[in-house]
Short mmCIF file of C-alpha atoms and ligand atoms in Angstrom, two decimals:
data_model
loop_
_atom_site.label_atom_id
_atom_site.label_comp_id
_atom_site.label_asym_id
_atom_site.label_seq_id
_atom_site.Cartn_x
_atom_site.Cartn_y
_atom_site.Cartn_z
CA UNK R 901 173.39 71.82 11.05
CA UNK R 902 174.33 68.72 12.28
CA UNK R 903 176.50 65.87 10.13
CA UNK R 904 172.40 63.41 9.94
CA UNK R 905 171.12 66.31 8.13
CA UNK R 906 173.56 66.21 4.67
CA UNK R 907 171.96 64.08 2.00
CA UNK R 908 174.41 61.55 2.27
CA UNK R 909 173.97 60.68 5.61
CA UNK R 910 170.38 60.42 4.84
CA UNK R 911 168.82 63.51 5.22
CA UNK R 912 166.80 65.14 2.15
CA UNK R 913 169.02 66.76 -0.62
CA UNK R 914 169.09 70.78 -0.26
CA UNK R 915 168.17 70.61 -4.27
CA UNK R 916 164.72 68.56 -5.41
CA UNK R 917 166.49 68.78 -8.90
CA UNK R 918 170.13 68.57 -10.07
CA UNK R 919 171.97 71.47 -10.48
CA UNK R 920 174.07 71.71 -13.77
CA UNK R 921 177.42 72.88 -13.47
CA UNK R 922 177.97 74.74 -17.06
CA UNK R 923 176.41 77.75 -19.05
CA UNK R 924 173.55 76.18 -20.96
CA UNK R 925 172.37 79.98 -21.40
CA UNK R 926 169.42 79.55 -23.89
CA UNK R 927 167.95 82.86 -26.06
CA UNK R 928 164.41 83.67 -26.07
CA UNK R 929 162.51 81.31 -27.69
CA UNK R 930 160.41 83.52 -30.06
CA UNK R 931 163.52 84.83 -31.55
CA UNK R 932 164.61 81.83 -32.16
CA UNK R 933 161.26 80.74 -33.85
CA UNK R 934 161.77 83.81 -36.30
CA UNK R 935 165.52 83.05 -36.80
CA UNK R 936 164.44 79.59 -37.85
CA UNK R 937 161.66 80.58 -39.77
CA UNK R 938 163.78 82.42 -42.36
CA UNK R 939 166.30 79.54 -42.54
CA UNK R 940 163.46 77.48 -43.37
CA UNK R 941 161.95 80.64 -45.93
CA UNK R 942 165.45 81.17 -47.30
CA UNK R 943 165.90 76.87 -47.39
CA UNK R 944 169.08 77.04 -46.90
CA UNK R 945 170.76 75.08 -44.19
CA UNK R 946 174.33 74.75 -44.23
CA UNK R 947 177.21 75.59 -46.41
CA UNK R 948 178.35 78.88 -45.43
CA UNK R 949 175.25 80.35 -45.02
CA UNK R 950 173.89 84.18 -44.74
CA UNK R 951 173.64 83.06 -40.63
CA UNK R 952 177.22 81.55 -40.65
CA UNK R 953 178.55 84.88 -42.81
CA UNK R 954 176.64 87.62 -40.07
CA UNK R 955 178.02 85.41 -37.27
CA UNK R 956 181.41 85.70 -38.86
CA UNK R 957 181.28 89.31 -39.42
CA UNK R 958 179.69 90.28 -35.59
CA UNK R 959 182.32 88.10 -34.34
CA UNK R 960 185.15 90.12 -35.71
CA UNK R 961 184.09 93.49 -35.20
CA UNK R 962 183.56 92.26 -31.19
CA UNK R 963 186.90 90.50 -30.90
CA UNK R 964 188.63 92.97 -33.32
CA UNK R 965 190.28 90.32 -35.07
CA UNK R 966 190.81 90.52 -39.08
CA UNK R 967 189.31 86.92 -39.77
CA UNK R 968 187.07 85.09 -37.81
CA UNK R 969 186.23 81.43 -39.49
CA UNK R 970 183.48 79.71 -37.43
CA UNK R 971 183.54 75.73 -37.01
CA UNK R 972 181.52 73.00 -36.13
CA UNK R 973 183.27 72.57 -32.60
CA UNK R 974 186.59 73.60 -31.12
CA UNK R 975 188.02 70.28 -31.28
CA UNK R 976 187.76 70.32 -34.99
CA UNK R 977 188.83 73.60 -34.67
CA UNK R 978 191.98 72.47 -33.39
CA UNK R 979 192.76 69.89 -36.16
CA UNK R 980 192.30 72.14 -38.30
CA UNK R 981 194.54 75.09 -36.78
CA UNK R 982 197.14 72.13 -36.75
CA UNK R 983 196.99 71.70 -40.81
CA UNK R 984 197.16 75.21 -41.22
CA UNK R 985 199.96 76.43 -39.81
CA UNK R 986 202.12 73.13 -41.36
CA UNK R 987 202.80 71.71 -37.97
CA UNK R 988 205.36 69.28 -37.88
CA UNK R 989 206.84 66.80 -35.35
CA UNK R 990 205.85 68.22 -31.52
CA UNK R 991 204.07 70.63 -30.38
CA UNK R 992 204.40 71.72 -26.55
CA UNK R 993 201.03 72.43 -24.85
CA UNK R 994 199.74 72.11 -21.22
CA UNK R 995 198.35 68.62 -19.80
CA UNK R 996 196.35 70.81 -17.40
CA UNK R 997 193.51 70.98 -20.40
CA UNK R 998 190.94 69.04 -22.40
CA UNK R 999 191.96 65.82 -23.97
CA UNK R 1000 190.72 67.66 -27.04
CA UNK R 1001 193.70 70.14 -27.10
CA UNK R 1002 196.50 66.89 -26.90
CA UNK R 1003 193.93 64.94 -29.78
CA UNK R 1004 193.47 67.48 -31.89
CA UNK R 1005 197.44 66.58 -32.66
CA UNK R 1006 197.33 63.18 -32.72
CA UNK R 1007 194.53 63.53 -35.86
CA UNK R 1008 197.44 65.76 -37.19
CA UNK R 1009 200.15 63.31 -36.61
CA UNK R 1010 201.78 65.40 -34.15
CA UNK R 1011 203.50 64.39 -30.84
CA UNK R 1012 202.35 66.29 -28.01
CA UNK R 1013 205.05 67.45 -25.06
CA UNK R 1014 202.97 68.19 -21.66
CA UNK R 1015 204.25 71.14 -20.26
CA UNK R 1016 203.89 71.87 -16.29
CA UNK R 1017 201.27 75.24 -14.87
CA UNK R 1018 201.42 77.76 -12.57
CA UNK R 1019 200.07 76.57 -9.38
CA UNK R 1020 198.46 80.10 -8.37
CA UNK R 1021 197.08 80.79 -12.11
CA UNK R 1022 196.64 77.12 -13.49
CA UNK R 1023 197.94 78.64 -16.90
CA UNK R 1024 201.18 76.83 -18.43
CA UNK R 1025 204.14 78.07 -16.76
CA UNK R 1026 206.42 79.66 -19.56
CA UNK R 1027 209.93 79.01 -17.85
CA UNK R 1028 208.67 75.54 -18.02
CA UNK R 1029 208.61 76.09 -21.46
CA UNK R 1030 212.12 76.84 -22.60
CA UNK R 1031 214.06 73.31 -21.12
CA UNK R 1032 211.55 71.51 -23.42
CA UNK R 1033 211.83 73.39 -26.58
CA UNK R 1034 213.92 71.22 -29.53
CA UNK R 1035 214.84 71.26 -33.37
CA UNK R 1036 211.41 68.64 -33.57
CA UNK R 1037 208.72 71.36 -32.21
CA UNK R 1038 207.80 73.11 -34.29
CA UNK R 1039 204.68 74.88 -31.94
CA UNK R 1040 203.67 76.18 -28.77
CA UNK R 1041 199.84 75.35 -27.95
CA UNK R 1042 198.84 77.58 -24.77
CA UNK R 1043 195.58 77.36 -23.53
CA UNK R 1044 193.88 80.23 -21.85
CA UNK R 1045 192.31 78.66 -18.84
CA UNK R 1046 188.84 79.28 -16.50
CA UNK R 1047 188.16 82.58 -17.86
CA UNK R 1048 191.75 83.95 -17.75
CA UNK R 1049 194.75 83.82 -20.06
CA UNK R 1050 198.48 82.54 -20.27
CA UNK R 1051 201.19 85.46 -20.41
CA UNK R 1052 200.82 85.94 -23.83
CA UNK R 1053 203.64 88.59 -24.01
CA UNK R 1054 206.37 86.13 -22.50
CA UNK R 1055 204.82 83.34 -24.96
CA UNK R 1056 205.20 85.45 -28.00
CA UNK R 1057 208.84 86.42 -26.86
CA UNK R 1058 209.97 82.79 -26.13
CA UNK R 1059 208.28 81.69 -29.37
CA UNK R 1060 209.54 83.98 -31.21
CA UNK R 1061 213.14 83.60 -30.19
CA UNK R 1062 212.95 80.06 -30.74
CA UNK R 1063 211.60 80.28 -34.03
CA UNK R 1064 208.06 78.34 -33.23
CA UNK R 1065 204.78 79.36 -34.12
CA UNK R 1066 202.62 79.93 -31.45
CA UNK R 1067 198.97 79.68 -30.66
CA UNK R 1068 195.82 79.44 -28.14
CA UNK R 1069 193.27 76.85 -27.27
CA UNK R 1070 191.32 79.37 -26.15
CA UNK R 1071 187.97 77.71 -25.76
CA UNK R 1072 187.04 79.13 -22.17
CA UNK R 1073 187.96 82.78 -22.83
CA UNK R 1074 185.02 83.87 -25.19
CA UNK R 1075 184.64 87.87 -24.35
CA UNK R 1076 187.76 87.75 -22.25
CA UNK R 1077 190.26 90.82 -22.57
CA UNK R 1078 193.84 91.59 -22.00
CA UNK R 1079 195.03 95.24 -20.83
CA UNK R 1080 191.71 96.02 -22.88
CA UNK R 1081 192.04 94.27 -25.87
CA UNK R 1082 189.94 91.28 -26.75
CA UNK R 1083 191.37 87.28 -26.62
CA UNK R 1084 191.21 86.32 -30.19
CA UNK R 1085 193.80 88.65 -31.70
CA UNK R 1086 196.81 86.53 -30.44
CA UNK R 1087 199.15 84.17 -32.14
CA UNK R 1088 199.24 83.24 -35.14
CA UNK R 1089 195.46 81.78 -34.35
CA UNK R 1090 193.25 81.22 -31.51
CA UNK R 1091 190.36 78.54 -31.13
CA UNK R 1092 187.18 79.29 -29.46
CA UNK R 1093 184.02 76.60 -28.10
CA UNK R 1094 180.61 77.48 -28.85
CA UNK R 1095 179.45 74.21 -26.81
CA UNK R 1096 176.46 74.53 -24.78
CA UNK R 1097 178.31 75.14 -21.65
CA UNK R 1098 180.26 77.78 -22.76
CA UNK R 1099 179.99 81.13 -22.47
CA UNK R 1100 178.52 81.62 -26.40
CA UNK R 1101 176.73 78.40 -27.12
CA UNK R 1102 176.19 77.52 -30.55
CA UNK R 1103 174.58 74.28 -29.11
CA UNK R 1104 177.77 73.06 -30.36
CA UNK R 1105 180.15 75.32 -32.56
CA UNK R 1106 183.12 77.40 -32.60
CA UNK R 1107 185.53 79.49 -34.64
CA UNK R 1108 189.26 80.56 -35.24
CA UNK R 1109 190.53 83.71 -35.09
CA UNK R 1110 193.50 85.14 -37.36
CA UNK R 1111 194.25 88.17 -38.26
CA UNK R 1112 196.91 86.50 -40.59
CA UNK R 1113 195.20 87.18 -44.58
CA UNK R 1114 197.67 83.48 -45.86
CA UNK R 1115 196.49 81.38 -43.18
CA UNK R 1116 192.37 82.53 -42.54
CA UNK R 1117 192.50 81.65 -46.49
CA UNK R 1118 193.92 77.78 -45.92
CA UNK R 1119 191.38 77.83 -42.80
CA UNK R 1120 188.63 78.63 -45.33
CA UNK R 1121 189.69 75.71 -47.32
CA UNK R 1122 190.38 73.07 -45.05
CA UNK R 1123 186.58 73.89 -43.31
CA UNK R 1124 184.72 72.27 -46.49
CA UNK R 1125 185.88 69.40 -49.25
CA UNK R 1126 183.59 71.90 -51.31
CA UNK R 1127 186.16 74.57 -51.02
CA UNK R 1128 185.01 77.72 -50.19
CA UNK R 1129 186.83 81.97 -50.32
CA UNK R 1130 189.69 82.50 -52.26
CA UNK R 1131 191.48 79.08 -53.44
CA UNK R 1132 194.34 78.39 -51.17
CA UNK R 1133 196.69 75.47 -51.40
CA UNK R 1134 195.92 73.37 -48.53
CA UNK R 1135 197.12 69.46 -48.67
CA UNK R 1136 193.78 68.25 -46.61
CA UNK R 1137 190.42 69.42 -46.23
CA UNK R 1138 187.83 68.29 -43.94
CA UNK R 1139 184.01 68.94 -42.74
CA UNK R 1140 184.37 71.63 -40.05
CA UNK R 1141 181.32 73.72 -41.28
CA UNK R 1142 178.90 75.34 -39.18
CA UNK R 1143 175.07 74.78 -39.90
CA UNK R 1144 172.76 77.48 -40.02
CA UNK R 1145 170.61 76.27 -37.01
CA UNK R 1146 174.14 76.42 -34.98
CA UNK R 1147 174.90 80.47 -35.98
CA UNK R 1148 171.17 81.28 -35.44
CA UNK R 1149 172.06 80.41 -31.80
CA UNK R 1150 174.70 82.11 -31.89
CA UNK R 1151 173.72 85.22 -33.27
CA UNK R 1152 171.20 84.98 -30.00
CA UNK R 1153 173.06 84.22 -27.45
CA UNK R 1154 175.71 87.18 -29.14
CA UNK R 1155 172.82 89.83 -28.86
CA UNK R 1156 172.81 88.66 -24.65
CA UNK R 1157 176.52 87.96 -24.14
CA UNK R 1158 176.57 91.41 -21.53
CA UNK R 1159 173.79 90.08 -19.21
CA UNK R 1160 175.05 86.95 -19.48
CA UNK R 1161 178.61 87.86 -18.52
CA UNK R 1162 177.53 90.42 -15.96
CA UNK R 1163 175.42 87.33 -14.43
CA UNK R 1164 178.31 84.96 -14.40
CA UNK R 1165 180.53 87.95 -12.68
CA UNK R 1166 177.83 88.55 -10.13
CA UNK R 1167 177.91 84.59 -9.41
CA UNK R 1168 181.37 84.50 -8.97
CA UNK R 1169 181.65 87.42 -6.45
CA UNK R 1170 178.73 85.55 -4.37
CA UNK R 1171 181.08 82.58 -4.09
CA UNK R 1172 183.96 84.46 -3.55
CA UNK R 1173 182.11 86.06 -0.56
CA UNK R 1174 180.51 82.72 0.66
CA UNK R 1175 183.28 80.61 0.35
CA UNK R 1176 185.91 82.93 2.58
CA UNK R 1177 187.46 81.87 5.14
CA UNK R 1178 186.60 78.06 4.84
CA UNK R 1179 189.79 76.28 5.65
CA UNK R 1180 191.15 74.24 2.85
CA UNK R 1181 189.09 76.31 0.12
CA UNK R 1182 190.62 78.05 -2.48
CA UNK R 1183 188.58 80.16 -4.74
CA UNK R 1184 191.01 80.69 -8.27
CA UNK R 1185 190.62 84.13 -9.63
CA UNK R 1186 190.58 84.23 -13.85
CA UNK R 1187 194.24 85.86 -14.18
CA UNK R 1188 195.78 87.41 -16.88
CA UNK R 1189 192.96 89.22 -18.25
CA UNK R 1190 191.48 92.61 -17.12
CA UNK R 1191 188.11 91.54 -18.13
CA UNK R 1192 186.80 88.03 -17.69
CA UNK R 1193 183.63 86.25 -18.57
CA UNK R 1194 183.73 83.89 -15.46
CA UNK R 1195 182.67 81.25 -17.30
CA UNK R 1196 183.95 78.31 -14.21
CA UNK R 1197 184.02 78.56 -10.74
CA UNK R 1198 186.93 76.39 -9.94
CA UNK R 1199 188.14 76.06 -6.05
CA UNK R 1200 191.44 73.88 -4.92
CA UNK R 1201 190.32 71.81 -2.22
CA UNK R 1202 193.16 71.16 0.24
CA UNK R 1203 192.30 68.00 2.25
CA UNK R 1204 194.51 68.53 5.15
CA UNK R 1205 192.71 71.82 6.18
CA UNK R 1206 189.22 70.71 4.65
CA UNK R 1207 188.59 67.45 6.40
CA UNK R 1208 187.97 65.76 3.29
CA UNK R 1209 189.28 65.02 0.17
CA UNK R 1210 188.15 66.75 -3.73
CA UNK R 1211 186.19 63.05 -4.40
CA UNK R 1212 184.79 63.13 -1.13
CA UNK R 1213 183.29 66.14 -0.99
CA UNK R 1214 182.25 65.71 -4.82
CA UNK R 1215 180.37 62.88 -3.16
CA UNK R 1216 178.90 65.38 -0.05
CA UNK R 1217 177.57 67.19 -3.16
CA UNK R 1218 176.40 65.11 -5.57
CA UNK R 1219 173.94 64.11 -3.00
CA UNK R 1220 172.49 66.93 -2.48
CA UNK R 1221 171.76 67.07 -6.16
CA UNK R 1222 174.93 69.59 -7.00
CA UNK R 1223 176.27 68.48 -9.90
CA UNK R 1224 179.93 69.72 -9.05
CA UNK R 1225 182.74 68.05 -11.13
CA UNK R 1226 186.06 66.93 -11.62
CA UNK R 1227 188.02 69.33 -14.62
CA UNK R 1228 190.67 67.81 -15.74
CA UNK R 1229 190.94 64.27 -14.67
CA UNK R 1230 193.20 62.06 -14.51
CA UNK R 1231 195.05 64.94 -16.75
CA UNK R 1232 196.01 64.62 -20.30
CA UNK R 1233 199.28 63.22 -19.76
CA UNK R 1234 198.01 60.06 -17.47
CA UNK R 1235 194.64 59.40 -20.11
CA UNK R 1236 194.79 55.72 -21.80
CA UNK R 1237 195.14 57.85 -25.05
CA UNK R 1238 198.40 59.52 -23.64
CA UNK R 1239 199.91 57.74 -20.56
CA UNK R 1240 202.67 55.46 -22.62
CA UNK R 1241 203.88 58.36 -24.47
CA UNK R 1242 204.31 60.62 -21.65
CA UNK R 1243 206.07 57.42 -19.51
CA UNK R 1244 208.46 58.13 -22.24
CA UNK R 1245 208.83 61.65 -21.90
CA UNK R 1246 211.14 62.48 -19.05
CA UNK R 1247 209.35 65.49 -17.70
CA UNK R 1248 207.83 65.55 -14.37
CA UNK R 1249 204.47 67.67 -13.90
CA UNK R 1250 204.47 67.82 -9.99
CA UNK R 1251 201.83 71.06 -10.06
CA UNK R 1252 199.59 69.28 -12.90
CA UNK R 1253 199.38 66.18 -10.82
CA UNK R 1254 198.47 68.10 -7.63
CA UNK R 1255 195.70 70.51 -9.62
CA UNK R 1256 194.29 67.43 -11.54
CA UNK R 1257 193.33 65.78 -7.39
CA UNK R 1258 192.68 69.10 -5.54
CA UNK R 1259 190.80 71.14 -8.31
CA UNK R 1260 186.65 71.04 -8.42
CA UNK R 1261 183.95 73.01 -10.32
CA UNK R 1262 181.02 74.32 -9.02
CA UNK R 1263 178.31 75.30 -10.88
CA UNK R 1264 177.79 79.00 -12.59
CA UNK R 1265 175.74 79.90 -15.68
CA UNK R 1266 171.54 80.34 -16.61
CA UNK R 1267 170.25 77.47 -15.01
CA UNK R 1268 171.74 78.33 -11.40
CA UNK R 1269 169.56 80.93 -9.24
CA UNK R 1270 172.20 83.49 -7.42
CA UNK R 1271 170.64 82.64 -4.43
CA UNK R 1272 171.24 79.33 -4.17
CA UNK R 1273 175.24 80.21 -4.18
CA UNK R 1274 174.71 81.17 -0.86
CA UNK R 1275 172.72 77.35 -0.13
CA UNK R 1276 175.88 75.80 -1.51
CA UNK R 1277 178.54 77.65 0.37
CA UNK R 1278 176.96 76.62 3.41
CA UNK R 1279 176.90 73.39 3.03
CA UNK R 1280 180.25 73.43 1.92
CA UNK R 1281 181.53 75.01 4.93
CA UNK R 1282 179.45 72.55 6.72
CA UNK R 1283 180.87 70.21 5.43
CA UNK R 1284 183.89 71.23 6.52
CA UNK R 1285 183.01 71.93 9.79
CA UNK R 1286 181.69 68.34 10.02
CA UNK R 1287 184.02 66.59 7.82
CA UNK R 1288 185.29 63.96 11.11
CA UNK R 1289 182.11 62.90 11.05
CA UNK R 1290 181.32 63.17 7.22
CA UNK R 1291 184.24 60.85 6.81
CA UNK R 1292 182.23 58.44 8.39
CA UNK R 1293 178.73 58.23 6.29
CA UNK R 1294 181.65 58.39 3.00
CA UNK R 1295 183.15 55.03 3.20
CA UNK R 1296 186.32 53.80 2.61
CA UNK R 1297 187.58 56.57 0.77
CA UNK R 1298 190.50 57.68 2.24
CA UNK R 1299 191.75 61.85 2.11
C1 PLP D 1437 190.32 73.63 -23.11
C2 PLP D 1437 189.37 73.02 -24.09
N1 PLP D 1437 189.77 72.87 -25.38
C3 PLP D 1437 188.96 72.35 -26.32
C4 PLP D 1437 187.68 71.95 -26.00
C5 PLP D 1437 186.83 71.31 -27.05
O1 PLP D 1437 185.73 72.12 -27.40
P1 PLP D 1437 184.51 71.53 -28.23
O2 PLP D 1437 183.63 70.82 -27.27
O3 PLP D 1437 183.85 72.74 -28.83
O4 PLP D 1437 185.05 70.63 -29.29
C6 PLP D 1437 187.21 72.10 -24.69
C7 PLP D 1437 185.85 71.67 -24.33
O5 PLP D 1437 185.43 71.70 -23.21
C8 PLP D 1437 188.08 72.64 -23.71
O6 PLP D 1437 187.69 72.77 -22.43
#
């Protein structure tokens, strides 16, 4: 292959169509016509629903986890979690993560305190931890990253000896397990996303897991201003209720979670095989866990060894219809939402700054063909191989 053939030099894209880069795994449709078919028989659409209830009950017999309360989305989710476990003053979390971890306390009033990650694992680094830990926080938010989790052990020991509660953002790590024992059954709560591109769509949705009787009852409470299981005194409630057409979905995409997850493993060994040995390509692993569900495919892209920079070659593949991305940019802590507070905060996060311009997702999930792992790792090692030239057809932008 020579450097006139890539797409952006003019040649025709390897893809006629773009290739997403999340889950968007879809049940069968005529299951879903019957599922819907008794909502619309039963005419009941939301409020806690017979749907919501089975999800709720599947869910914790999978995860093992005494209370599962499903949500509208994670992010609400969050705010929620916030409220009920009485969070005051700051909680310490990773900036390596969704905005929607760090906003979920601002709607709570909470300050958040951007911790640094592990540059080999990408999860927060827990001796990082312990320098920022004063009388104001009252919480530790981890967040179990790419398919892999945070050392929950040291976590619960630091939090615990510092008196803080503790618990997970935990939307990528749907069917993930630790030494054998499902994610969901740590801290005092963890949150889970249902969103189409994760591993368990709801189309959008989620759910918090407790095994905790006090606070799965104020969880109950805060989900609906209608109030709903046994009454619980909670100071705010909200709408974080899961429609019926959302857990019908669910319950689907539940019943093919295996295939599913055995397809995303099978996708990530492919790339793992087709990406070795490319200079300035590193494939991360999901650590932490002893069973993943793979749900990203996220490589650090070293530009002094690869010839280009992350950007650039985002730009290599865009144009040949691979929609790769950026996850997380610019990171939490340099957002317009959070970049004066942090100026404040006098905490340097050297590895989140280098992670948030090296790392890239490529795609994984139902609408990508196995084969056509093999398509992409080719052109990204041709890339590589032709990046002097590359550099040329890209612009200004400089590596
Ligand atoms: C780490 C993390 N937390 C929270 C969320 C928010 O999830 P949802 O879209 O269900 O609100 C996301 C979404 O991508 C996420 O990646």
């Amino acid at each position: 292959m020579t450097a006139t053939k890539f797409a952006v030099a003019g040649g025709q894209p390897a893809f006629d169509t773009q290739i997403p880069v999340g889950q968007l795994y879809f049940p069968n449709w005529e299951r879903y016509e019957a599922a819907v078919k008794g909502i619309f028989k039963r005419r009941y659409y939301t409020n806690q629903g017979p749907l919501v209830q089975e999800l709720e009950v599947q869910l914790q017999q999978m995860l093992g986890v005494k209370h599962v309360i499903c949500v509208v989305n994670a992010t609400v989710g969050l705010m929620m979690a916030a409220e009920a476990l009485e969070l005051r003053g700051k909680v310490i979390l990773p900036s390596f993560t969704f905005l929607a971890s760090a906003q979920s306390l601002s709607w709570a009033g909470l300050e958040p305190v951007f911790c640094d990650v592990n540059p080999v694992t990408h999860q927060i680094d827990v001796a990082k931890i312990k320098p920022l830990i004063t009388e104001s926080v009252s919480a530790i938010m981890a967040v179990n990253l790419w398919g892999g989790a945070s050392d929950v052990e040291a976590l619960r020991k630091l939090a615990d000896e510092a008196g803080k509660k503790l618990y997970f953002d935990s939307a990528h790590a749907f069917g993930c397990e630790i030494n054998g024992k499902r994610i969901g059954c740590f801290g005092e709560l963890e949150v889970m996303s249902f969103h189409a591109t994760k591993m368990l769509s709801a189309t959008e949705g989620g759910c918090i897991c407790t095994n905790d009787d006090a606070i799965a009852a104020k969880l109950r409470n805060i989900r609906s201003s209608y109030g709903a299981g046994a009454p619980a005194t909670v100071v705010k409630t909200s709408n974080g209720r899961m429609s019926e057409f959302q857990a019908a979905i669910a319950l689907l995409n539940l019943e093919d979670f295996e295939g599913n997850r055995t397809n995303n493993e099978n996708t990530f060994l492919k790339y793992q095989q087709h990406l070795a040995g490319i200079p300035g390509v590193r494939l991360i692993r999901p650590s932490g866990v002893s069973r993943s569900n793979y749900q990203y495919i996220v490589c650090e892209i070293n530009s002094d060894q690869f010839g280009l920079s992350r950007q650039q070659l985002l730009d290599v593949l865009k144009a040949e219809n691979i929609n790769a991305r950026r996850y997380f940019f610019p990171g939490v802590h340099k957002s317009i939402e959070f970049s004066s507070l942090y100026n404040q905060q006098n905490n340097p996060l050297p590895i989140t700054e280098s992670l948030c311009e090296t790392c890239l997702q490529l795609p994984v999930g139902a609408l990508l063909d196995i084969n056509d792992v093999e398509v992409i790792c080719d052109l990204i090692r041709n890339a590589q191989r032709h990046s002097a030239d590359l550099r040329n057809y890209l612009g200004s932008v400089s590596i």
